[in-house]
Amino acid sequence: MSLKGTESTMSTACGFSGHCARAIAFLLVAFSVTAFAGLTETVCETRGVKVVASLAQDAADACRGAKDAMDFFNAEHLKTDIQVEIHVQDSLPPELSPNAAGCFIQADKKILMRPYASFRKNKTWFDVPIDRRLYRSLAAHEVGHALGSCNFAIPNPSIQAKEYVAYITMFATMDAALRARILKASPGPGFKNPDRLTALLYMFEPMRFGGEAYRQHLSADYGGSYLQKVLDGKALVD
C-alpha cells in the first residue's frame, strides 16, 4: 500500500531520501541503554541503526534483520550508509491497513514494527506459521526500503520498484529452509515479463508480488543486473 510518505508491510514498508556515502564497516559490539517507559534503546552492531523496544529479543531480531539487509546490499556493491531508527511498538499510523506489520516513514527516517507478540497474532505470513525467523525477515524488508531509498538514482521511484527492492532483500536474506517453504506454499512460474510486477498486483496481492519478484530475481535473464536497473530508474517505472 502506498500512502503519502509511507509504505506499509502488510503482514509490507517506506524510504527516506538523502545523500548516501560509501559503504562502511560494522561495529563489532552492540550495546544498550535504558530509556523511558520500560523501553530500551539498542545500538545495533550495524552502524547507523538503533532499535527502541520493550523486549530484548524483539530488539535483537530487528538488529539481525538490519544486518542481513546490510550484508545483502554490501554484496551487491550498493550504498549502505544510513541513519535509521527501528521502533517496536503496537501503534502504527492509522491510515495503514489493520493487518500491517510495519512501515518505514520517509520524512522521519524511522521504521515502525509491531512487537513479535502482536505480529504473531496474524497466525501466518506468506501462508506459513509466523516464527522468529519471519520476524527477522520483516525487519530486513523494512531496512531494505531504507537502503533502497539511498540507492535510487531517481527522485520518485514507483511503488513497485520500491517493493521489488525490499522483497528481494527480504527473500535473499531469509533462512533457506523457510524461504523454500514459503515459495512452495505460494507456487508460481515466475513472470517472463517483469513488467507484470505492477503496483496493482502489489496492492491487491502483496505476497504474490513478493514471491514472483524473487523468482524473477533468480532467473538467468535478470538477477542482480535487473535490481540495478530498478535502482537506476530504468525498470519498473510508472
Coordinates of C-alpha atoms in Angstrom, one line a residue:
M1 CA 0.0 0.0 0.0
S2 CA 1.3 3.4 -0.9
L3 CA 0.4 6.3 1.3
K4 CA 1.7 9.8 1.2
G5 CA 5.2 9.5 2.6
T6 CA 4.7 6.0 3.9
E7 CA 4.6 2.4 2.6
S8 CA 3.4 -0.4 4.8
T9 CA 4.4 -4.0 5.1
M10 CA 1.2 -5.8 5.0
S11 CA 1.8 -8.5 7.0
T12 CA 4.6 -4.9 3.7
A13 CA 7.1 -0.8 4.1
C14 CA 8.9 3.4 3.0
G15 CA 12.1 5.1 2.1
F16 CA 14.0 8.2 3.0
S17 CA 15.9 10.4 0.7
G18 CA 19.3 11.9 1.3
H19 CA 23.0 11.8 0.4
C20 CA 24.5 8.3 1.0
A21 CA 28.2 7.9 1.3
R22 CA 30.3 4.8 0.5
A23 CA 29.7 1.5 2.4
I24 CA 31.0 1.4 6.0
A25 CA 32.2 -1.3 8.3
F26 CA 30.1 -2.9 11.0
L27 CA 30.8 -2.2 14.7
L28 CA 31.8 -5.4 16.5
V29 CA 29.9 -4.9 19.7
A30 CA 26.2 -3.9 20.2
F31 CA 25.2 -2.1 23.4
S32 CA 22.0 -0.9 25.0
V33 CA 21.0 2.0 27.2
T34 CA 17.7 2.1 29.2
A35 CA 15.3 4.7 28.0
F36 CA 11.9 5.6 29.4
A37 CA 8.6 3.8 30.0
G38 CA 10.1 0.4 30.1
L39 CA 11.8 0.8 26.7
T40 CA 15.4 0.1 25.9
E41 CA 17.4 1.7 23.1
T42 CA 19.7 -0.8 21.5
V43 CA 22.5 0.4 19.2
C44 CA 22.9 -2.4 16.7
E45 CA 26.2 -3.8 15.5
T46 CA 25.3 -2.4 12.1
R47 CA 26.4 1.2 12.3
G48 CA 23.7 3.8 11.9
V49 CA 20.8 1.5 13.1
K50 CA 19.3 1.6 16.6
V51 CA 16.2 -0.1 17.9
V52 CA 13.8 1.1 20.6
A53 CA 11.8 -1.8 22.1
S54 CA 10.5 -3.2 25.3
L55 CA 11.7 -6.8 24.8
A56 CA 15.4 -7.6 24.3
Q57 CA 14.6 -10.4 21.9
D58 CA 12.5 -8.2 19.7
A59 CA 15.4 -5.7 19.5
A60 CA 17.9 -8.5 18.8
D61 CA 15.7 -9.8 15.9
A62 CA 15.4 -6.3 14.5
C63 CA 19.1 -5.8 14.7
R64 CA 19.7 -9.1 13.0
G65 CA 17.3 -8.3 10.2
A66 CA 19.1 -4.9 9.7
K67 CA 22.5 -6.6 9.5
D68 CA 21.2 -9.2 7.0
A69 CA 19.9 -6.4 4.8
M70 CA 23.2 -4.5 5.1
D71 CA 25.1 -7.7 4.1
F72 CA 23.0 -8.1 1.0
F73 CA 23.4 -4.6 -0.1
N74 CA 27.2 -4.7 0.5
A75 CA 27.4 -7.9 -1.5
E76 CA 25.6 -6.2 -4.4
H77 CA 28.1 -3.3 -4.1
L78 CA 25.4 -0.8 -3.2
K79 CA 25.4 2.1 -0.7
T80 CA 24.8 1.2 2.9
D81 CA 25.4 4.4 4.9
I82 CA 22.2 5.1 6.6
Q83 CA 20.9 6.5 9.9
V84 CA 17.6 4.8 10.8
E85 CA 15.7 4.1 14.0
I86 CA 13.5 1.0 14.4
H87 CA 10.7 1.5 16.9
V88 CA 9.0 -1.7 18.0
Q89 CA 5.5 -0.7 19.1
D90 CA 1.9 -1.7 18.7
S91 CA 0.7 1.6 17.3
L92 CA 1.2 2.2 13.6
P93 CA -0.1 5.2 11.5
P94 CA -3.9 5.0 11.5
E95 CA -4.1 5.2 7.7
L96 CA -2.4 1.8 7.3
S97 CA -4.2 -1.5 7.0
P98 CA -5.2 -3.1 10.3
N99 CA -3.1 -6.1 9.1
A100 CA 0.0 -4.0 8.5
A101 CA 3.0 -5.3 10.5
G102 CA 5.4 -2.4 9.9
C103 CA 6.3 0.6 7.9
F104 CA 9.2 2.9 7.1
I105 CA 8.4 6.6 7.3
Q106 CA 10.5 8.6 4.8
A107 CA 10.4 12.0 6.5
D108 CA 11.5 10.7 9.9
K109 CA 14.0 8.1 8.7
K110 CA 12.1 5.8 11.1
I111 CA 10.9 2.2 10.9
L112 CA 7.9 1.1 12.9
M113 CA 7.4 -2.6 13.6
R114 CA 4.8 -4.3 15.7
P115 CA 6.2 -6.4 18.6
Y116 CA 6.6 -10.1 17.8
A117 CA 3.7 -11.0 20.1
S118 CA 1.4 -8.7 18.1
F119 CA 2.8 -9.8 14.7
R120 CA 2.2 -13.5 15.7
K121 CA -1.5 -12.8 16.3
N122 CA -1.8 -12.9 12.5
K123 CA -1.0 -16.6 12.8
T124 CA 0.6 -16.8 9.3
W125 CA 2.6 -14.7 6.9
F126 CA 3.1 -15.8 3.3
D127 CA 0.9 -18.8 4.2
V128 CA 3.4 -20.2 6.7
P129 CA 3.2 -20.0 10.5
I130 CA 4.8 -16.9 12.0
D131 CA 8.0 -17.5 13.9
R132 CA 11.1 -15.5 14.9
R133 CA 12.8 -16.1 11.6
L134 CA 9.9 -14.4 9.8
Y135 CA 10.0 -11.6 12.3
R136 CA 13.7 -11.0 11.4
S137 CA 12.7 -11.1 7.7
L138 CA 10.1 -8.4 8.4
A139 CA 12.9 -6.2 9.8
A140 CA 15.1 -7.0 6.7
H141 CA 12.2 -6.0 4.4
E142 CA 11.8 -2.6 6.2
V143 CA 15.6 -1.9 6.3
G144 CA 15.6 -2.9 2.6
H145 CA 13.3 0.0 2.0
A146 CA 15.6 2.4 3.8
L147 CA 18.7 1.2 2.0
G148 CA 16.8 1.2 -1.3
S149 CA 15.9 4.8 -0.8
C150 CA 19.5 5.9 -0.7
N151 CA 20.4 3.9 -3.8
F152 CA 17.6 5.0 -6.2
A153 CA 19.0 7.3 -8.9
I154 CA 15.6 8.9 -9.5
P155 CA 13.7 11.2 -7.0
N156 CA 10.3 9.4 -7.2
P157 CA 10.6 5.7 -7.9
S158 CA 7.4 3.7 -8.4
I159 CA 5.8 1.8 -5.6
Q160 CA 6.5 -1.5 -7.5
A161 CA 10.2 -0.5 -7.7
K162 CA 10.5 0.2 -4.0
E163 CA 8.7 -3.0 -3.1
Y164 CA 10.8 -5.0 -5.6
V165 CA 13.9 -3.9 -3.8
A166 CA 12.5 -4.6 -0.3
Y167 CA 11.2 -8.1 -1.2
I168 CA 14.4 -9.1 -3.0
T169 CA 16.3 -8.0 0.1
M170 CA 13.9 -10.0 2.4
F171 CA 13.9 -13.2 0.4
A172 CA 17.7 -13.2 -0.4
T173 CA 18.5 -12.9 3.4
M174 CA 15.8 -15.3 4.6
D175 CA 16.6 -18.6 6.3
A176 CA 16.9 -21.0 3.3
A177 CA 14.6 -23.6 4.6
L178 CA 11.9 -21.0 5.4
R179 CA 12.3 -19.4 2.0
A180 CA 11.8 -22.8 0.3
R181 CA 8.7 -23.4 2.4
I182 CA 7.2 -20.0 1.5
L183 CA 7.9 -20.4 -2.2
K184 CA 6.3 -23.9 -2.1
A185 CA 3.3 -22.6 -0.2
S186 CA 2.8 -19.9 -2.9
P187 CA 3.8 -21.6 -6.1
G188 CA 4.2 -19.7 -9.3
P189 CA 6.1 -19.9 -12.6
G190 CA 7.8 -16.6 -12.3
F191 CA 6.9 -13.8 -14.8
K192 CA 8.8 -13.9 -18.0
N193 CA 8.0 -10.3 -18.4
P194 CA 8.9 -8.4 -15.2
D195 CA 6.6 -5.6 -16.2
R196 CA 3.8 -7.7 -14.8
L197 CA 5.2 -6.8 -11.3
T198 CA 2.8 -3.8 -11.2
A199 CA 1.6 -1.5 -8.5
L200 CA -1.9 -3.1 -8.8
L201 CA -0.5 -6.6 -8.2
Y202 CA 1.3 -5.3 -5.1
M203 CA -1.7 -3.5 -3.7
F204 CA -4.1 -6.5 -4.2
E205 CA -1.7 -9.4 -3.8
P206 CA 1.4 -8.2 -1.9
M207 CA 2.5 -11.8 -1.0
R208 CA 2.3 -13.0 -4.6
F209 CA 4.1 -9.8 -5.7
G210 CA 7.0 -10.7 -3.3
G211 CA 7.2 -14.3 -4.4
E212 CA 7.1 -13.6 -8.1
A213 CA 9.7 -10.7 -7.7
Y214 CA 12.1 -13.1 -6.0
R215 CA 11.6 -15.8 -8.7
Q216 CA 12.2 -13.2 -11.3
H217 CA 15.4 -12.1 -9.5
L218 CA 16.6 -15.7 -9.6
S219 CA 16.1 -16.1 -13.3
A220 CA 19.2 -16.3 -15.5
D221 CA 17.9 -13.4 -17.7
Y222 CA 17.6 -10.9 -14.8
G223 CA 19.1 -11.3 -11.4
G224 CA 21.4 -8.7 -9.9
S225 CA 21.7 -6.7 -13.1
Y226 CA 17.9 -6.2 -13.1
L227 CA 18.0 -5.0 -9.5
Q228 CA 20.5 -2.3 -10.5
K229 CA 18.2 -1.3 -13.4
V230 CA 15.4 -0.9 -11.0
L231 CA 17.5 1.3 -8.7
D232 CA 18.7 3.3 -11.7
G233 CA 15.1 4.0 -12.7
K234 CA 15.4 2.0 -15.9
A235 CA 12.9 -0.7 -15.0
L236 CA 9.6 -1.0 -13.1
V237 CA 8.7 2.6 -13.8
D238 CA 5.2 4.1 -14.0

